[in-house]
Short mmCIF file of C-alpha atoms in Angstrom, two decimals:
data_model
loop_
_atom_site.label_atom_id
_atom_site.label_comp_id
_atom_site.label_asym_id
_atom_site.label_seq_id
_atom_site.Cartn_x
_atom_site.Cartn_y
_atom_site.Cartn_z
CA MET A 147 142.38 68.43 -58.41
CA SER A 148 140.59 68.58 -55.08
CA THR A 149 141.77 72.18 -54.63
CA THR A 150 140.68 73.08 -58.16
CA ASN A 151 137.24 71.62 -57.54
CA ALA A 152 137.03 73.38 -54.18
CA GLY A 153 137.86 76.68 -55.91
CA LEU A 154 135.12 76.08 -58.47
CA ALA A 155 132.58 75.21 -55.77
CA LYS A 156 133.54 78.34 -53.86
CA LYS A 157 132.90 80.45 -56.94
CA LEU A 158 129.54 78.77 -57.38
CA GLY A 159 128.58 80.04 -53.95
CA TYR A 160 129.06 77.00 -51.75
CA LYS A 161 129.89 78.14 -48.25
CA ASN A 162 130.89 75.02 -46.40
CA ILE A 163 133.83 73.46 -48.21
CA LEU A 164 136.62 71.31 -46.87
CA VAL A 165 139.49 69.70 -48.73
CA TYR A 166 140.94 66.39 -47.64
CA LEU A 167 144.39 67.15 -49.00
CA ASP A 168 145.98 63.89 -47.90
CA GLY A 169 143.47 62.15 -50.12
CA GLU A 170 142.73 58.56 -50.97
CA PRO A 171 146.32 57.29 -50.48
CA ALA A 172 146.37 58.50 -46.87
CA TRP A 173 142.93 57.01 -46.27
CA SER A 174 143.98 53.53 -47.39
CA LYS A 175 147.29 53.87 -45.58
CA ALA A 176 145.34 54.48 -42.37
CA ASN A 177 143.75 51.08 -43.04
CA LEU A 178 140.34 52.52 -43.65
CA PRO A 179 138.02 50.90 -46.16
CA THR A 180 137.96 51.91 -49.81
CA TYR A 181 135.61 50.58 -52.46
CA SER A 182 135.77 49.65 -56.12
CA THR A 183 132.85 50.31 -58.43
CA ASN A 184 131.03 47.28 -59.78
CA ASN A 185 131.98 48.36 -63.26
CA PHE A 186 135.66 48.39 -62.37
CA ILE A 187 135.32 44.91 -60.88
CA LYS A 188 133.69 43.62 -64.05
CA THR A 189 135.93 45.29 -66.59
CA GLY A 190 139.18 46.16 -64.81
CA ASN A 191 142.23 43.93 -64.65
CA VAL A 192 141.57 42.93 -61.02
CA VAL A 193 142.02 40.00 -58.67
CA LEU A 194 138.58 39.53 -57.13
CA VAL A 195 138.61 37.35 -54.02
CA ASP A 196 135.70 35.81 -52.13
CA ILE A 197 137.07 35.23 -48.63
CA ARG A 198 133.98 33.44 -47.30
CA PRO A 199 134.20 29.71 -46.56
CA SER A 200 134.36 27.66 -49.78
CA ALA A 201 131.06 25.92 -49.04
CA ILE A 202 129.31 29.27 -49.20
CA ALA A 203 131.18 30.43 -52.29
CA VAL A 204 130.10 27.25 -54.06
CA GLN A 205 126.45 28.18 -53.49
CA ALA A 206 126.87 31.58 -55.15
CA ARG A 207 129.70 34.02 -55.75
CA ILE A 208 130.51 37.04 -57.84
CA LYS A 209 131.26 36.01 -61.41
CA GLY A 210 135.00 35.72 -61.89
CA ALA A 211 135.87 35.66 -58.19
CA TYR A 212 138.56 33.41 -56.78
CA SER A 213 137.37 31.53 -53.72
CA VAL A 214 140.03 31.92 -51.04
CA PRO A 215 138.81 31.44 -47.46
CA TYR A 216 140.27 34.07 -45.17
CA GLU A 217 142.68 31.67 -43.46
CA ASP A 218 144.31 30.76 -46.80
CA LEU A 219 144.47 34.28 -48.13
CA GLU A 220 148.09 35.08 -47.30
CA ASP A 221 149.40 31.85 -48.88
CA ARG A 222 147.34 32.10 -52.00
CA LEU A 223 148.17 35.74 -52.69
CA ASP A 224 151.87 35.18 -52.13
CA ASP A 225 152.84 34.90 -55.80
CA VAL A 226 150.56 37.68 -57.00
CA PRO A 227 152.40 40.87 -58.04
CA ARG A 228 152.01 43.58 -55.42
CA ASN A 229 150.72 46.13 -57.90
CA ALA A 230 147.72 44.01 -58.82
CA PRO A 231 144.46 45.66 -57.77
CA ILE A 232 142.90 43.30 -55.22
CA VAL A 233 139.16 43.50 -54.55
CA LEU A 234 137.86 41.55 -51.56
CA TYR A 235 134.44 40.66 -50.28
CA GLY A 236 133.24 38.52 -47.44
CA ASP A 237 131.57 38.79 -44.09
CA ASP A 238 132.64 40.37 -40.81
CA GLU A 239 136.32 39.56 -41.22
CA VAL A 240 136.66 41.31 -44.57
CA MET A 241 138.17 44.49 -43.13
CA ASP A 242 140.81 42.38 -41.31
CA ALA A 243 141.55 40.79 -44.67
CA VAL A 244 141.98 44.22 -46.25
CA ILE A 245 144.43 45.25 -43.53
CA ASP A 246 146.39 41.96 -43.80
CA THR A 247 146.58 42.25 -47.56
CA ARG A 248 147.73 45.85 -47.46
CA GLU A 249 150.35 44.85 -44.91
CA GLU A 250 151.52 42.09 -47.24
CA GLY A 251 152.60 44.91 -49.53
CA PHE A 252 149.64 45.08 -51.89
CA ASN A 253 149.25 48.66 -53.01
CA PHE A 254 145.69 48.57 -54.26
CA VAL A 255 143.24 46.78 -52.02
CA SER A 256 139.58 47.65 -51.91
CA LEU A 257 136.15 46.20 -51.24
CA VAL A 258 132.96 45.38 -53.10
CA GLU A 259 130.32 47.92 -52.14
CA GLY A 260 127.82 46.17 -49.89
CA GLY A 261 129.69 42.87 -50.19
CA PHE A 262 128.08 39.91 -51.94
CA ASN A 263 124.57 41.08 -51.07
CA GLY A 264 125.26 44.53 -52.44
CA TRP A 265 126.39 42.91 -55.68
CA LEU A 266 123.26 40.75 -55.84
CA LEU A 267 120.98 43.69 -55.11
CA ALA A 268 122.64 45.68 -57.89
CA GLY A 269 121.69 42.86 -60.26
CA GLU A 270 125.29 42.09 -61.12
CA PRO A 271 126.30 38.65 -62.48
CA VAL A 272 126.97 35.75 -60.13
CA GLU A 273 128.00 32.16 -60.66
CA THR A 274 127.33 28.98 -58.77
CA GLY A 275 128.75 25.48 -58.53
CA PRO A 276 132.22 24.00 -58.17
CA ILE A 277 135.24 26.26 -58.24
CA PHE A 278 137.92 25.40 -60.79
CA ASN A 279 140.10 28.47 -60.82
CA THR A 280 142.45 27.74 -57.95
CA GLU A 281 145.68 29.41 -59.02
CA ILE A 282 145.46 33.18 -58.98
CA LYS A 283 146.78 34.62 -62.20
CA TRP A 284 147.32 38.28 -62.85
CA VAL A 285 149.32 39.87 -65.63
CA ARG A 286 149.99 43.55 -65.68
CA LYS A 287 148.81 45.39 -68.76
CA LEU A 288 151.50 47.42 -70.47
CA GLY A 289 151.52 51.11 -69.67
CA LYS A 290 152.14 53.96 -72.08
CA GLY A 291 155.41 53.57 -73.90
CA GLU A 292 156.22 50.15 -72.51
CA VAL A 293 157.57 47.33 -74.64
CA SER A 294 156.52 43.79 -73.78
CA VAL A 295 159.23 41.46 -72.54
CA ALA A 296 158.51 39.17 -75.51
CA ASP A 297 159.09 41.96 -78.06
CA PHE A 298 162.16 43.12 -76.19
CA ARG A 299 163.58 39.62 -76.25
CA LYS A 300 163.10 39.42 -80.03
CA ALA A 301 165.23 42.52 -80.39
CA ALA A 302 167.87 41.20 -78.00
CA THR A 303 168.18 37.89 -79.86
CA GLY A 304 168.41 39.64 -83.21
CA GLU A 305 165.19 38.03 -84.47
CA ASP A 306 163.62 41.48 -84.84
CA LYS A 307 166.03 43.36 -87.08
CA ASP A 308 163.97 46.54 -87.03
CA ALA A 309 164.69 47.23 -83.41
CA VAL A 310 167.72 48.64 -81.64
CA ILE A 311 168.22 48.34 -77.89
CA VAL A 312 169.61 51.21 -75.86
CA ASP A 313 171.07 50.40 -72.46
CA ALA A 314 170.73 53.53 -70.32
CA ARG A 315 172.90 52.28 -67.46
CA THR A 316 176.28 53.76 -66.63
CA LYS A 317 179.48 52.45 -68.23
CA GLU A 318 180.52 51.10 -64.83
CA GLU A 319 177.37 49.02 -64.48
CA VAL A 320 177.80 47.62 -67.98
CA ALA A 321 181.47 46.79 -67.32
CA GLU A 322 180.53 44.97 -64.15
CA LEU A 323 177.38 43.17 -65.24
CA GLY A 324 177.68 42.86 -69.02
CA MET A 325 174.99 43.81 -71.51
CA PHE A 326 172.45 42.35 -73.91
CA LYS A 327 173.18 41.62 -77.57
CA ASN A 328 172.26 44.11 -80.31
CA THR A 329 172.54 46.88 -77.74
CA ILE A 330 174.13 50.32 -77.62
CA ASN A 331 175.13 51.61 -74.21
CA ILE A 332 174.15 55.27 -73.86
CA PRO A 333 174.11 56.25 -70.19
CA LEU A 334 171.06 58.39 -69.45
CA ASP A 335 173.06 61.55 -68.78
CA GLU A 336 174.77 61.27 -72.19
CA LEU A 337 171.56 60.75 -74.11
CA SER A 338 170.89 64.30 -75.27
CA ALA A 339 174.43 64.64 -76.58
CA ARG A 340 174.47 61.24 -78.31
CA MET A 341 170.98 61.07 -79.79
CA ASN A 342 172.40 61.39 -83.30
CA GLU A 343 173.84 57.87 -82.93
CA LEU A 344 170.32 56.48 -83.00
CA PRO A 345 168.35 55.63 -86.15
CA LYS A 346 164.99 57.37 -86.69
CA ASP A 347 163.75 54.64 -89.03
CA LYS A 348 163.97 51.82 -86.47
CA LYS A 349 162.23 50.95 -83.25
CA ILE A 350 164.25 51.79 -80.20
CA TYR A 351 163.81 49.86 -76.97
CA VAL A 352 165.41 51.40 -73.90
CA HIS A 353 166.23 49.47 -70.76
CA CYS A 354 168.25 50.10 -67.62
CA SER A 355 168.33 48.04 -64.43
CA THR A 356 164.75 48.50 -63.22
CA GLY A 357 163.06 50.79 -65.74
CA ALA A 358 163.38 54.16 -63.98
CA ARG A 359 166.09 55.56 -66.22
CA ALA A 360 164.62 53.82 -69.25
CA ASP A 361 161.37 55.68 -68.62
CA MET A 362 163.20 59.02 -68.51
CA ALA A 363 165.15 58.19 -71.67
CA TYR A 364 161.89 57.16 -73.32
CA ASN A 365 160.38 60.58 -72.61
CA GLU A 366 163.39 62.38 -73.95
CA LEU A 367 163.51 60.29 -77.13
CA VAL A 368 159.77 60.58 -77.76
CA ASN A 369 160.07 64.36 -77.51
CA ASN A 370 162.78 64.19 -80.15
CA GLY A 371 160.69 62.22 -82.60
CA PHE A 372 162.05 58.72 -82.12
CA ASN A 373 159.96 55.56 -82.41
CA VAL A 374 160.78 54.39 -78.93
CA LYS A 375 159.51 52.14 -76.14
CA PHE A 376 161.00 51.21 -72.80
CA LEU A 377 161.27 48.07 -70.73
CA LEU A 378 159.78 48.33 -67.27
CA LEU A 379 161.40 45.31 -65.71
CA ASN A 380 164.20 44.51 -63.33
CA ILE A 381 166.59 42.96 -65.83
CA SER A 382 167.89 40.52 -63.23
CA ASP A 383 164.33 39.13 -63.17
CA ALA A 384 164.14 35.60 -64.55
CA GLU A 385 161.28 36.78 -66.79
CA CYS A 386 163.75 38.70 -68.93
CA ASP A 387 165.81 35.67 -69.97
CA CYS A 388 168.00 37.53 -72.47
CA GLU A 389 171.55 36.48 -73.23
CA ILE A 390 174.20 38.66 -71.61
CA ILE A 391 177.50 39.41 -73.32
CA ARG A 392 180.66 41.13 -72.13
CA PRO A 393 181.43 44.14 -74.27
CA MET B 141 156.58 47.67 -61.37
CA ARG B 142 154.84 49.76 -58.79
CA LYS B 143 155.74 52.78 -60.89
CA THR B 144 153.20 52.10 -63.56
CA PHE B 145 150.47 52.65 -61.08
CA LEU B 146 152.10 55.69 -59.65
CA LYS B 147 151.96 57.13 -63.10
CA LEU B 148 148.23 56.75 -63.02
CA VAL B 149 147.96 58.36 -59.64
CA PRO B 150 146.37 61.70 -60.33
CA LEU B 151 147.92 64.71 -58.84
CA CYS B 152 146.27 67.51 -57.04
CA LEU B 153 149.31 69.58 -57.54
CA MET B 154 149.69 69.16 -61.26
CA VAL B 155 146.28 70.57 -61.72
CA ALA B 156 146.99 73.26 -59.22
CA LEU B 157 149.87 74.26 -61.50
CA ILE B 158 147.70 74.29 -64.59
CA ASN B 159 145.09 76.41 -62.87
CA PRO B 160 146.05 80.01 -63.53
CA ALA B 161 144.99 80.96 -60.01
CA PHE B 162 147.89 78.97 -58.68
CA ALA B 163 150.43 79.80 -61.30
CA ALA B 164 150.57 83.47 -60.46
CA ASP B 165 153.40 83.20 -57.96
CA GLN B 166 155.77 81.39 -60.28
CA GLY B 167 158.68 83.25 -61.83
CA GLY B 168 158.97 82.85 -65.57
CA LYS B 169 155.26 82.39 -66.16
CA PRO B 170 153.74 84.73 -68.74
CA SER B 171 153.17 88.14 -67.24
CA VAL B 172 151.87 91.48 -68.41
CA ASN B 173 155.29 92.90 -68.85
CA GLN B 174 157.28 90.89 -71.33
CA GLN B 175 160.57 92.47 -70.44
CA THR B 176 160.19 91.63 -66.79
CA GLN B 177 159.39 88.11 -67.84
CA GLN B 178 162.52 87.80 -69.94
CA SER B 179 164.82 89.17 -67.30
CA GLN B 180 163.23 86.86 -64.76
CA GLN B 181 163.92 83.89 -66.94
CA LYS B 182 167.53 84.86 -67.32
CA GLU B 183 168.16 85.35 -63.65
CA ALA B 184 166.05 82.65 -62.14
CA ASN B 185 167.18 79.22 -63.20
CA VAL B 186 164.11 77.54 -61.80
CA TYR B 187 161.93 74.74 -63.07
CA THR B 188 158.52 74.12 -61.56
CA GLY B 189 156.58 71.04 -62.50
CA GLN B 190 156.06 67.39 -61.93
CA ILE B 191 159.00 65.11 -61.26
CA VAL B 192 158.82 62.41 -63.91
CA GLY B 193 161.88 60.46 -62.92
CA LYS B 194 164.91 60.25 -60.72
CA SER B 195 167.88 57.95 -60.87
CA GLU B 196 170.21 57.63 -57.92
CA LYS B 197 172.65 55.68 -60.03
CA ALA B 198 172.93 58.17 -62.87
CA LYS B 199 172.36 61.10 -60.48
CA THR B 200 169.76 62.69 -62.69
CA VAL B 201 166.30 64.04 -62.10
CA SER B 202 163.71 64.76 -64.79
CA ILE B 203 161.00 67.33 -64.45
CA GLU B 204 158.11 68.14 -66.75
CA VAL B 205 157.74 71.87 -67.35
CA GLY B 206 155.43 74.04 -69.45
CA LYS B 207 151.82 73.52 -70.41
CA GLY B 208 149.86 71.95 -73.22
CA ASP B 209 151.87 71.63 -76.41
CA GLN B 210 154.79 73.33 -74.73
CA VAL B 211 155.32 70.54 -72.21
CA LYS B 212 158.95 69.52 -72.12
CA THR B 213 160.84 67.09 -69.98
CA MET B 214 164.03 68.61 -68.66
CA MET B 215 166.80 66.48 -67.28
CA LEU B 216 169.13 67.82 -64.62
CA LYS B 217 172.07 66.34 -62.79
CA PHE B 218 172.46 66.41 -59.06
CA ASP B 219 175.36 65.79 -56.72
CA GLU B 220 176.26 65.78 -53.02
CA GLN B 221 175.85 69.55 -52.91
CA THR B 222 172.28 69.46 -54.14
CA LYS B 223 169.84 70.29 -51.35
CA GLY B 224 166.64 68.32 -50.94
CA VAL B 225 167.29 65.44 -53.37
CA ASP B 226 164.89 63.40 -51.21
CA GLN B 227 162.17 65.89 -52.07
CA ALA B 228 162.29 64.84 -55.72
CA VAL B 229 159.79 62.03 -55.84
CA LYS B 230 158.35 60.74 -59.07
CA GLY B 231 154.81 62.01 -59.58
CA HIS B 232 155.18 64.85 -57.09
CA ALA B 233 155.33 68.52 -57.99
CA ALA B 234 158.59 70.24 -57.21
CA ILE B 235 160.53 73.43 -57.67
CA ILE B 236 164.12 72.90 -58.79
CA LYS B 237 166.74 75.63 -58.70
CA PHE B 238 169.70 74.90 -60.92
CA GLU B 239 172.89 76.30 -62.37
CA MET B 240 174.73 75.65 -65.62
CA ARG B 241 178.05 73.85 -65.45
CA GLY B 242 179.33 73.55 -68.99
CA ASN B 243 176.48 72.08 -71.00
CA ASN B 244 174.87 70.43 -68.01
CA LYS B 245 172.19 71.73 -65.73
CA TYR B 246 172.93 70.95 -62.11
CA ALA B 247 170.15 71.07 -59.53
CA THR B 248 171.22 73.15 -56.55
CA GLU B 249 168.02 72.90 -54.57
CA ILE B 250 164.88 70.79 -54.86
CA LYS B 251 161.76 71.79 -52.96
CA PRO B 252 158.31 70.22 -53.00
CA LYS B 253 155.60 72.40 -54.45
CA LEU B 254 152.84 72.42 -51.90
CA ALA B 255 149.15 72.58 -52.65
CA LYS B 256 147.45 75.88 -51.95
CA LEU B 257 143.90 75.98 -50.74
CA PRO B 258 141.50 78.49 -52.25
CA GLU B 259 140.57 81.33 -49.94
CA GLY B 260 137.90 80.47 -47.42
CA VAL B 261 138.50 76.74 -47.79
CA THR B 262 140.13 74.74 -45.01
CA GLU B 263 141.79 71.37 -44.80
CA ILE B 264 140.36 68.29 -43.12
CA LYS B 265 142.55 65.49 -41.79
CA THR B 266 141.96 61.74 -41.90
CA GLU B 267 140.77 61.42 -38.28
CA THR B 268 138.21 64.21 -38.61
CA LEU B 269 136.86 62.87 -41.87
CA GLN B 270 136.65 59.42 -40.31
CA GLU B 271 134.61 60.92 -37.45
CA LEU B 272 132.26 62.65 -39.87
CA LEU B 273 131.65 59.42 -41.75
CA LYS B 274 131.24 57.39 -38.57
CA ASN B 275 128.64 59.85 -37.27
CA HIS B 276 126.82 59.83 -40.61
CA THR B 277 127.26 63.58 -40.81
CA ASP B 278 125.22 65.09 -43.62
CA MET B 279 127.84 65.86 -46.25
CA PHE B 280 128.67 65.53 -49.90
CA LEU B 281 131.97 63.70 -50.34
CA VAL B 282 133.57 64.22 -53.73
CA ASP B 283 136.36 62.24 -55.38
CA ALA B 284 137.98 64.76 -57.75
CA ARG B 285 140.27 62.25 -59.47
CA PRO B 286 139.68 60.82 -62.94
CA ALA B 287 136.79 58.33 -62.99
CA SER B 288 139.14 55.38 -63.52
CA ARG B 289 140.86 56.04 -60.21
CA TYR B 290 137.51 56.40 -58.50
CA GLY B 291 136.54 53.07 -60.02
CA GLN B 292 139.52 51.30 -58.55
CA SER B 293 139.32 52.70 -55.05
CA HIS B 294 137.23 55.41 -53.44
CA LEU B 295 136.21 56.46 -49.96
CA PRO B 296 132.91 55.21 -48.51
CA GLY B 297 129.98 57.11 -49.97
CA ALA B 298 132.09 59.29 -52.25
CA VAL B 299 130.71 60.64 -55.52
CA SER B 300 132.95 60.84 -58.60
CA ILE B 301 133.23 64.40 -59.94
CA PRO B 302 136.50 64.89 -61.83
CA VAL B 303 137.57 68.50 -62.40
CA ALA B 304 136.48 68.46 -66.06
CA LEU B 305 133.01 67.30 -65.11
CA LEU B 306 132.56 70.05 -62.53
CA GLN B 307 133.79 72.60 -65.03
CA LYS B 308 131.17 71.39 -67.49
CA LYS B 309 128.18 70.82 -65.23
CA GLN B 310 128.94 73.55 -62.69
CA ALA B 311 126.44 73.68 -59.81
CA ALA B 312 124.33 70.96 -61.46
CA ALA B 313 126.95 68.46 -60.29
CA LEU B 314 126.72 69.68 -56.69
CA PRO B 315 123.98 69.72 -54.02
CA LEU B 316 121.17 72.26 -54.36
CA ASN B 317 121.73 73.47 -50.82
CA LYS B 318 124.75 75.79 -50.91
CA ASP B 319 125.19 75.54 -47.14
CA LYS B 320 125.70 71.79 -47.25
CA LEU B 321 129.11 70.54 -46.24
CA ILE B 322 131.16 69.47 -49.26
CA VAL B 323 134.43 67.60 -48.84
CA PHE B 324 136.73 67.24 -51.84
CA TYR B 325 139.62 64.82 -52.04
CA CYS B 326 141.96 63.49 -54.70
CA GLY B 327 145.20 61.53 -54.94
CA GLY B 328 146.90 63.46 -52.19
CA PRO B 329 149.69 66.03 -52.29
CA THR B 330 151.71 63.25 -53.86
#
């Protein structure tokens, strides 16, 4: 997209154009600061963290922010999924916090533009008083084509009779690890040849071991007119909690 | 779970593929001479597009080819003989050469499709851009990704101008002074 835009600008007569091909991912990887827009902070599914001392956060903080003093940050973020967008603000140490957090494996860490003062100046909402939200909670929103674990479980238990589960793992994996109930094993590479085994009038939920193959199978089935969703979850994850049978 | 976000990561290259200026060098793309096109398609078993999935366990790679309504996801197998399997990374653009074995397509070689810069435009690296920003160099820094990606994380001082917006607003979206330094970036040659 940067090259497309550069081409357009060139055509419009701009003479001094550079393209930063490595882009935003390389910039954050180099531990340089990136910023979220205030709108994203207010409406996005983010974990907003005030890393200033609690006494200061009690006086005034960005609405919806968790108060986590810098020294507690690592502990308190420990259970938060690494793909949660984290937005930090604080004083001088905030860039250190960004680097620490990125090194903890968080993929999306950015800052509030201008910090707390920038937020205030922009007239954005703040809150004051005691802080009650101590445990950081973040739940990923389902992406395109994803089935929720709850819906998937209903199909696996047989409670939802309008759904069929397809296990896209290999026969060897199924033989070794077993499979869920109400499930047909169609290894991903056999899918195009065996599609006729699947009903068009039912929901189809595809899973594999982590979701990678399920995603591919999803695309293939969607293209062939099936009512399909896929499970993006490591099925050994406790969250799945579906009964396993031996075929 | 990380994948979901990768899906959202916009791709310079995908757009580069859609842009006719960049598609010219690809075999099999519509050309003036239909016959040439057909014979090319027969000879060259090549897919160019975005990798949408790869499974080491099933030894398959999926690539999205075609444009608009014609977009199709093609699945190919790979094996020990396949060159450049590491180059097939989900979300990245690639060129896959393949051969038919029975009813299956086997990838023989996978190469990344690299971004091409328009003529007269040069690349800037992280360190240089960092210098420019540090020295408060007079420039117009543009985030070319979709606005949602800009919202989540953008470079200091960057302005959000996705490709569609620039196409619509043309020069009105850019500085009046055509000599001013403009730096464009997006989600990387991911």
